[in-house]
Coordinates of C-alpha atoms in Angstrom, one line a residue:
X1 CA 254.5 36.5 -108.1
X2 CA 253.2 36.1 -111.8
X3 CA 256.0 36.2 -114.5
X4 CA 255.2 36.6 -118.0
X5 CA 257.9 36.0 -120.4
X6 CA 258.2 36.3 -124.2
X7 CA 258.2 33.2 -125.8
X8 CA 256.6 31.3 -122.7
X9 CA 253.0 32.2 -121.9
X10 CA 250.9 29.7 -120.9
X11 CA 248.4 27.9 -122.5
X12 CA 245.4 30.5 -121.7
X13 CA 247.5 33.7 -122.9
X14 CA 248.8 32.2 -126.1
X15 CA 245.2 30.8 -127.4
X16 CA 244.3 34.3 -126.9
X17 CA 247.5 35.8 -128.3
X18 CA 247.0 33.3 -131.3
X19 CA 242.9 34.0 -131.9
X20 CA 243.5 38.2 -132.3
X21 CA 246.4 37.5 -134.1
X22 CA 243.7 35.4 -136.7
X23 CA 241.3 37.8 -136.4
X24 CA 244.1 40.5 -137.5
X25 CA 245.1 38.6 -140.6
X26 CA 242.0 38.0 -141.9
X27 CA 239.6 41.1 -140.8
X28 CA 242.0 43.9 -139.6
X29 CA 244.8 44.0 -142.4
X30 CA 242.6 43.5 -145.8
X31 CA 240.3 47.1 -144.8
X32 CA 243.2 49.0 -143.0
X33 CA 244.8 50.9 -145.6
X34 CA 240.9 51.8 -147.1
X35 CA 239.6 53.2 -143.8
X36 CA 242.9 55.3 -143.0
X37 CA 242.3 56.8 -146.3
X38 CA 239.1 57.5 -145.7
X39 CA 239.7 58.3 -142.0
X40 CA 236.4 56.5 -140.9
X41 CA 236.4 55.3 -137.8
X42 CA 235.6 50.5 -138.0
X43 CA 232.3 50.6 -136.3
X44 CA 232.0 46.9 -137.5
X45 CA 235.5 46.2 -136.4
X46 CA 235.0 47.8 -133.2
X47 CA 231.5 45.5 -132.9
X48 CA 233.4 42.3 -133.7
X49 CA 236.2 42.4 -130.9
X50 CA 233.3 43.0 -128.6
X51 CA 231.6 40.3 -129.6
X52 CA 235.2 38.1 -129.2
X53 CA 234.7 39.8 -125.6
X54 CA 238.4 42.1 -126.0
X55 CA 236.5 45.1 -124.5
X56 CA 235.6 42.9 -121.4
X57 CA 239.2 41.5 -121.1
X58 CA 239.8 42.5 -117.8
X59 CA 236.8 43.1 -116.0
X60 CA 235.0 40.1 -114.0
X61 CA 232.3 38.3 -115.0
X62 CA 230.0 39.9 -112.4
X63 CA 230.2 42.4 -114.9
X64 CA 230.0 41.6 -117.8
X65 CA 233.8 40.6 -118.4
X66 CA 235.8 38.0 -119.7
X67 CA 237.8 37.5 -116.0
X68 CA 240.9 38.0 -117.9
X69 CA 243.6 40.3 -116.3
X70 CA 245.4 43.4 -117.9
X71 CA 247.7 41.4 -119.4
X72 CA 245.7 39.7 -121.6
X73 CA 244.3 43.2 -122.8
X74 CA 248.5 43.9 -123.5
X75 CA 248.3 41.1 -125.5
X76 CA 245.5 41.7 -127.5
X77 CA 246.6 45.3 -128.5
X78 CA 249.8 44.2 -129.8
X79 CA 248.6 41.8 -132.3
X80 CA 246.3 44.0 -133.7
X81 CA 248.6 47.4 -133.7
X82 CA 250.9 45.1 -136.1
X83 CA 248.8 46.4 -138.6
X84 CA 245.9 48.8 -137.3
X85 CA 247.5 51.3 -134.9
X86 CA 244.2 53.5 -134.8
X87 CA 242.3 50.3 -133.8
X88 CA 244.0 49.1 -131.6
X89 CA 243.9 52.6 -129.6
X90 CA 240.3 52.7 -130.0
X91 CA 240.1 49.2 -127.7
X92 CA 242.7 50.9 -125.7
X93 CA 241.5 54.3 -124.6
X94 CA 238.3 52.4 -124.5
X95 CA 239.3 49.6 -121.9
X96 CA 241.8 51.6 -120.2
X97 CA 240.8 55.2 -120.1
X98 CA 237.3 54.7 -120.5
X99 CA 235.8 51.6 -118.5
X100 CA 238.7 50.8 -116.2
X101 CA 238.4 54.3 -113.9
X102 CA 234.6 53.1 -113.4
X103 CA 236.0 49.9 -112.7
X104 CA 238.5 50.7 -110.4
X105 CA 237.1 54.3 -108.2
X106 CA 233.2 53.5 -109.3
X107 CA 230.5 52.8 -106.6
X108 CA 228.8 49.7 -107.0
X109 CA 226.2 51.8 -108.1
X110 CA 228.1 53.4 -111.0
X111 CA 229.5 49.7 -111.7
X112 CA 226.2 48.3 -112.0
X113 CA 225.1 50.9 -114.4
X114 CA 228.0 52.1 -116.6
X115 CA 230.2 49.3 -117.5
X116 CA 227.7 46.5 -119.0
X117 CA 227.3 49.8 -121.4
X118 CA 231.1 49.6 -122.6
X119 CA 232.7 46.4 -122.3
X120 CA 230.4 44.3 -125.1
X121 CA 231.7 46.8 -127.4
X122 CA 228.6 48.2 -128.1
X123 CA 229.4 51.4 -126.3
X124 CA 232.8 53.2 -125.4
X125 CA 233.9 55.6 -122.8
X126 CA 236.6 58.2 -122.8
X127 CA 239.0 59.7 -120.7
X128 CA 238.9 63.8 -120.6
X129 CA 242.0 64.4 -119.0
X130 CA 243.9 66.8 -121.1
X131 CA 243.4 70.5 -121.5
X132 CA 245.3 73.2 -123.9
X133 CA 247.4 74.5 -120.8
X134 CA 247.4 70.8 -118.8
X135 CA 249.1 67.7 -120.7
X136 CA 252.0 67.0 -119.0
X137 CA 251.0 69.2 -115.8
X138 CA 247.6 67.5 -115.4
X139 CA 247.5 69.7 -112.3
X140 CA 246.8 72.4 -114.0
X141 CA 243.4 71.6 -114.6
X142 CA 241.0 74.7 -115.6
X143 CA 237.7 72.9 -115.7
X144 CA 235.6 73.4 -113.0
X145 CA 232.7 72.1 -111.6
X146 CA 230.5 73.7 -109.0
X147 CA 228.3 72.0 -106.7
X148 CA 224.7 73.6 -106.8
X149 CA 221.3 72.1 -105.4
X150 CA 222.4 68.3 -105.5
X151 CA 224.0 68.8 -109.1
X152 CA 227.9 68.8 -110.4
X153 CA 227.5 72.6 -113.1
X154 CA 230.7 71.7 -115.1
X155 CA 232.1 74.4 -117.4
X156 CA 235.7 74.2 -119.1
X157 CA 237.5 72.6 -122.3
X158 CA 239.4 69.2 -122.6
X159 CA 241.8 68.8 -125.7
X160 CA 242.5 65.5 -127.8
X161 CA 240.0 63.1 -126.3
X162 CA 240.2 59.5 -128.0
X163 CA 236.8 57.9 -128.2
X164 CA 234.9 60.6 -127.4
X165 CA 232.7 62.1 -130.9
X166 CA 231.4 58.3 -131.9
X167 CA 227.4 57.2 -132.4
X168 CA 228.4 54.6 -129.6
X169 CA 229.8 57.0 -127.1
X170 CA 228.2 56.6 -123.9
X171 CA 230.3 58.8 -121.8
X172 CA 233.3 60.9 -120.7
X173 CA 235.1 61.0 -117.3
X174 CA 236.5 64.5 -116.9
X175 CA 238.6 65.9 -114.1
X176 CA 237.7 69.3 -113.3
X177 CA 238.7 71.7 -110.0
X178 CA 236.0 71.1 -107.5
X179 CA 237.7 73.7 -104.7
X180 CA 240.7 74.2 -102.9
X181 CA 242.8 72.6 -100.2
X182 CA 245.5 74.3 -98.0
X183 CA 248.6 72.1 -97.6
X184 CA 250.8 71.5 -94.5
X185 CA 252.9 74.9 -95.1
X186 CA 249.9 77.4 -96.0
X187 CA 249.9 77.0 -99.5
X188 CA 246.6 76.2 -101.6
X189 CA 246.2 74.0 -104.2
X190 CA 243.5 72.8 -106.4
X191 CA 241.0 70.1 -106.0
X192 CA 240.5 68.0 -108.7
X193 CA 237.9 65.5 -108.9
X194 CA 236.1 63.8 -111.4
X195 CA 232.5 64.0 -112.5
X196 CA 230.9 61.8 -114.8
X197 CA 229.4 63.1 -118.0
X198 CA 226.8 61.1 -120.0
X199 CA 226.5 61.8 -123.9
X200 CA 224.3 63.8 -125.0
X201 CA 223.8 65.8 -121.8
X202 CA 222.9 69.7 -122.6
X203 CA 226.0 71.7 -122.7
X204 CA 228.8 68.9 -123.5
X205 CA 229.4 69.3 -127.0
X206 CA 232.2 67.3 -128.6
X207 CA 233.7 69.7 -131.2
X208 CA 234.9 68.7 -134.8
X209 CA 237.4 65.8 -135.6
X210 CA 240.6 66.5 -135.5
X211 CA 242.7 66.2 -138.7
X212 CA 245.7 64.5 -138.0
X213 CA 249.2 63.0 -138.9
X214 CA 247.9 59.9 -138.1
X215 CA 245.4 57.5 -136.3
X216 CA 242.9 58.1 -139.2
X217 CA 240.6 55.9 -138.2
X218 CA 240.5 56.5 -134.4
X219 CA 238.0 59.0 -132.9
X220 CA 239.5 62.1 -131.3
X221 CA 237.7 65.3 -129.9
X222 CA 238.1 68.4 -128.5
X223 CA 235.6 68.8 -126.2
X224 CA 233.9 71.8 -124.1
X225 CA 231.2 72.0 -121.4
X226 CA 228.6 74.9 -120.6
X227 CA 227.1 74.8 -117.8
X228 CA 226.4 71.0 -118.1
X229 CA 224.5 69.6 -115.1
X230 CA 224.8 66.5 -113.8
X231 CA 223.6 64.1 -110.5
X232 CA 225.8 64.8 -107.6
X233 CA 225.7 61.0 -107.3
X234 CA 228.3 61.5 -110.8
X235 CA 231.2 62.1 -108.8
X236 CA 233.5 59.2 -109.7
X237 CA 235.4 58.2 -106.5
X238 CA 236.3 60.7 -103.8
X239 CA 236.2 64.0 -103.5
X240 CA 239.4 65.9 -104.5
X241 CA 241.2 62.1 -105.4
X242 CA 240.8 63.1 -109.4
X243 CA 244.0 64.0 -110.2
X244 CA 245.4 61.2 -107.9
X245 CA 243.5 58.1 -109.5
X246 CA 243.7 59.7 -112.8
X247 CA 247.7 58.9 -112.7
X248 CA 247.1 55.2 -111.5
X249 CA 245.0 54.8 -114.5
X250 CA 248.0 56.6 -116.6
X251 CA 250.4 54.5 -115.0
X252 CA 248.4 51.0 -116.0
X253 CA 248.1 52.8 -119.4
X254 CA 251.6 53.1 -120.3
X255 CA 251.9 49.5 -120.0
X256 CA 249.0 49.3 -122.6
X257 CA 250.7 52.4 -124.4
X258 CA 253.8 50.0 -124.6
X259 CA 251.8 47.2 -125.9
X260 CA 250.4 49.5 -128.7
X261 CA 254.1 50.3 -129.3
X262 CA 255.5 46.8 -130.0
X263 CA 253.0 45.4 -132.3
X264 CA 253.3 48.5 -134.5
X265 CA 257.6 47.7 -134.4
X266 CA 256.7 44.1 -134.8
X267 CA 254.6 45.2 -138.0
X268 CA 257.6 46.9 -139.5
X269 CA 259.9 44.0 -138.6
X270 CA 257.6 41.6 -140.4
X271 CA 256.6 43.8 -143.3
X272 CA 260.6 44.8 -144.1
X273 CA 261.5 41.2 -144.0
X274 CA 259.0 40.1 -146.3
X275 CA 259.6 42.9 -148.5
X276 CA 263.4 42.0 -148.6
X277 CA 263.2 38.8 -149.8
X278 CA 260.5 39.5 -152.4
X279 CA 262.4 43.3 -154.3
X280 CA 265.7 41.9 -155.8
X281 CA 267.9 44.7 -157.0
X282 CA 271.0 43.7 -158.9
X283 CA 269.9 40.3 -159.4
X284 CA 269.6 39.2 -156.0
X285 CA 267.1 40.1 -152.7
X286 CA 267.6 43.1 -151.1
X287 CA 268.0 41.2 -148.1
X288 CA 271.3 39.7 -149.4
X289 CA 272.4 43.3 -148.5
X290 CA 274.1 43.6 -144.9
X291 CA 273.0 47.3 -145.3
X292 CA 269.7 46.0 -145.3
X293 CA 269.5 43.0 -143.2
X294 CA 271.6 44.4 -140.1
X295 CA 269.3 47.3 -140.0
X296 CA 265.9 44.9 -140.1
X297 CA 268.4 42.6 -137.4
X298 CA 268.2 45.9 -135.3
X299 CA 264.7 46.8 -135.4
X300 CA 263.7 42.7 -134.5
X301 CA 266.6 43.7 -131.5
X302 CA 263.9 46.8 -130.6
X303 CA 261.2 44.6 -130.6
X304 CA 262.1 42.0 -128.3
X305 CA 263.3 44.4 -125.9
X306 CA 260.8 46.5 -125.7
X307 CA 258.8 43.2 -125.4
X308 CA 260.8 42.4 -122.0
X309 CA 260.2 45.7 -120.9
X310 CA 256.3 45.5 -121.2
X311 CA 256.3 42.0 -119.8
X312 CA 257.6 42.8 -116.7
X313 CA 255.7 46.3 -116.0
X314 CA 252.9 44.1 -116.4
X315 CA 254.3 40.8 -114.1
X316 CA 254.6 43.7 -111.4
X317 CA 250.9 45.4 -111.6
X318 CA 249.9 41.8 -111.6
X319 CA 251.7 40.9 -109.0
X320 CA 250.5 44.0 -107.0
X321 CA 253.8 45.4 -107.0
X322 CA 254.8 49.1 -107.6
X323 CA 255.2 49.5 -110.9
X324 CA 254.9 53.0 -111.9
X325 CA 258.7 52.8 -112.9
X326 CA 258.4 50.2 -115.1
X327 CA 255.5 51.2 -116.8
X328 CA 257.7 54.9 -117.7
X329 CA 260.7 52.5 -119.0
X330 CA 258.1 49.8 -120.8
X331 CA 256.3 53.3 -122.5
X332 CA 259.7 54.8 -123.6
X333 CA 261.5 52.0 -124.9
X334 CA 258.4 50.6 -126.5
X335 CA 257.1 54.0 -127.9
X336 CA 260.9 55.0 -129.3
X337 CA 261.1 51.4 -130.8
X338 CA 257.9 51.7 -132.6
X339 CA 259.2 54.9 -133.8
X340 CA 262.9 54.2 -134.9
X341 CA 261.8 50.7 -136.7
X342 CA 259.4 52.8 -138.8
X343 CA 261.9 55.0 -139.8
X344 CA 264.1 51.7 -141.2
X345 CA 261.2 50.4 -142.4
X346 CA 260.0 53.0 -144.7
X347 CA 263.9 53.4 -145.6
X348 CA 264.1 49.6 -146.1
X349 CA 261.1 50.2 -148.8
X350 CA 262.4 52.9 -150.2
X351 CA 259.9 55.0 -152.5
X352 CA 257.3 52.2 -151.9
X353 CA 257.4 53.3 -148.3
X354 CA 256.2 56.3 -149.0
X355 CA 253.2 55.4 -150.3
X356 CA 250.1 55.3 -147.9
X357 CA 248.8 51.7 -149.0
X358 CA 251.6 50.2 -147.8
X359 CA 252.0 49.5 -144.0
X360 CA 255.1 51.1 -143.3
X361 CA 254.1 54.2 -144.5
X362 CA 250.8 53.8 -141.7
X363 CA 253.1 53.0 -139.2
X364 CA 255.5 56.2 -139.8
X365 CA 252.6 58.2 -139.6
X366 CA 251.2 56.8 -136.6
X367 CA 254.1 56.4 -134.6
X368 CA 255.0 59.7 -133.5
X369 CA 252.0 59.8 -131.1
X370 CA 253.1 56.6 -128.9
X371 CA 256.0 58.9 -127.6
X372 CA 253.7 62.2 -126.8
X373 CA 250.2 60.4 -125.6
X374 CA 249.6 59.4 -122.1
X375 CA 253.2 60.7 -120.8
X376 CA 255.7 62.1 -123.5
X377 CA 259.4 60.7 -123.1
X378 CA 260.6 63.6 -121.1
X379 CA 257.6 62.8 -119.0
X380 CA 258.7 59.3 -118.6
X381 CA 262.5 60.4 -118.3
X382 CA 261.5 62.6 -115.3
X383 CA 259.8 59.6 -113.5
X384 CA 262.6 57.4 -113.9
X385 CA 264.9 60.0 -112.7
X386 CA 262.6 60.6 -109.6
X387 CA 262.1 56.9 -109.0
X388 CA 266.9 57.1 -108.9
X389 CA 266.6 59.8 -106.4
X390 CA 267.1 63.0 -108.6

């Protein structure tokens, strides 16, 4: 069984750990507080951890990939969500949601074709999951998609799509309801499946930007399709298996979700720290101040822990254990974390952490979405209730 533990990675993980944590420092943190501003999205960012191969992180080589495992993705996304939160999710949605259900359900076919396309970081997929009336009940999927003369006609709306308005966009996944099956006691349900939706196809139209709280910088759509036509051969996996591979690829995202989560604690951690021994009030650092230096010694208490937590969703999935129970601990630990240390944080700053060019104030903003996307708390409550048996 492989065991990752804070503190202890091995030689492989922590070159890695230590290169993106670099490449944070020095390219990442000098331009974030300028692009959030202008809420542009770091095409030249986004170009550079492709060409340090992050987008290929865990994909094999026969691909295109680095050969690396999820893990090393985990780690990636927390050292640069210390300070880029809407970067970080845009190497996220685009590893995770994006390339990894071609990667995973794809034909060799669809393999061969779609992912040298989006894991050089030249290109980016997205994941069109949600609708207006199916977040949390993904089931109740309104998209549909007919079949007609050896083509997928997909018409329908998906809501809050990361990655999916860029110049590099190559293309969205999107579940839609393909039929319906009759269960075991007469009932029907739908069947979901996914189709595969190239950009630029006649009828996909992603909408205007959002304007939101936070994650300026990342790329988020709604999206509709009018009678958009497609190759039959677009079907991603098997018929009517949408919605089930759909929440494998949530599940394995949670764990990323988490990673997100503790680098952007981490960031408030290291930010209020320095800040407390540099601002003297009284004639002496406010970190002299138990007030303030047992709330930072609580938020560094978040972070480790939520740490753990992601650590061992992951030494599960790698291990090809179950871990969809984890991964809904790891996501709300992490994602609360993330949240209450940038509440200290902007408190430990005071009126300085209200002000956009400072970190903090990114990170308050920002934060609030880690415990909604990809499985709100409750969500993640409701599995770890299931998983006990209630």
């Amino acid at each position: 069984m492989k065991l990752f533990v804070p503190g202890m990675l091995d030689d492989e993980y922590e070159t890695l750990r230590r290169t993106v944590a670099e490449f944070t420092d020095e390219e990442v943190a000098p331009v974030s507080a300028e692009l959030d501003a202008r809420h542009e999205f770091p095409y030249e960012l986004v170009a550079k951890m492709g060409d340090m191969g992050l987008f290929g992180l865990p994909f094999p080589e026969e691909h295109g990939g680095m050969g690396g495992d999820y893990f090393a993705l985990c780690l990636a996304l927390e050292e640069i969500a210390r300070e880029n939160q809407s970067l970080a999710m845009t190497l996220e949605a685009g590893v995770s949601l994006g390339a990894m259900p071609i990667y995973r359900f794809g034909t060799d076919e669809q393999k061969a074709e779609l992912l040298p396309q989006v894991i050089d970081g030249r290109g980016l997929a997205a994941f069109g999951l949600t609708e207006a009336e199916a977040g949390s009940d993904a089931g109740g999927t309104k998209t549909k998609a007919v079949l007609e003369n050896g083509e997928w006609v997909v018409n329908g709306a998906k809501s809050f799509i990361t990655n999916s308005g860029t110049d590099i966009t190559k293309f969205v996944t999107a579940t839609a309801v393909t039929g319906t099956r009759t269960g075991g006691d007469g009932s029907t349900k739908p069947e979901i499946s996914t189709i595969i939706i190239p950009n630029g196809t006649p009828g996909f139209t992603p909408e205007p930007a959002y304007d939101k709280v936070g994650w300026n910088s990342s790329d988020t759509h709604p999206l509709t399709f009018e009678d958009v036509r497609v190759p039959e051969a677009n079907l991603l996996g098997e018929r009517g298996r949408g919605y089930a591979n759909f929440l494998r690829i949530l599940d394995e995202g949670r764990i990323a979700i988490a990673a997100v989560s503790v680098g952007a604690a981490q960031g408030c951690v290291d930010a209020s720290v320095q800040y407390a021994k540099e601002r003297t009030t009284f004639g002496k650092p406010i970190g002299d101040y138990q007030g303030i230096s047992f709330k930072i010694a609580r938020m560094e208490a978040r972070v480790q822990t939520a740490r753990a937590a992601y650590y061992a969703a992951a030494s599960k999935m790698e291990s090809g254990l179950p871990f969809k129970t984890e991964a809904a601990i790891a996501k709300m630990v992490a994602s609360e974390a993330a949240m209450d240390n940038a509440r200290d944080a902007t408190q430990v700053h005071g009126g300085y952490g209200f002000m956009n060019e400072y970190l903090v104030a990114r990170h308050y903003r920002d934060s609030k979405i880690l415990e909604i996307g990809e499985g709100t708390t409750e969500v993640q409550q409701m599995l770890i209730a299931r998983s006990l048996g209630l």
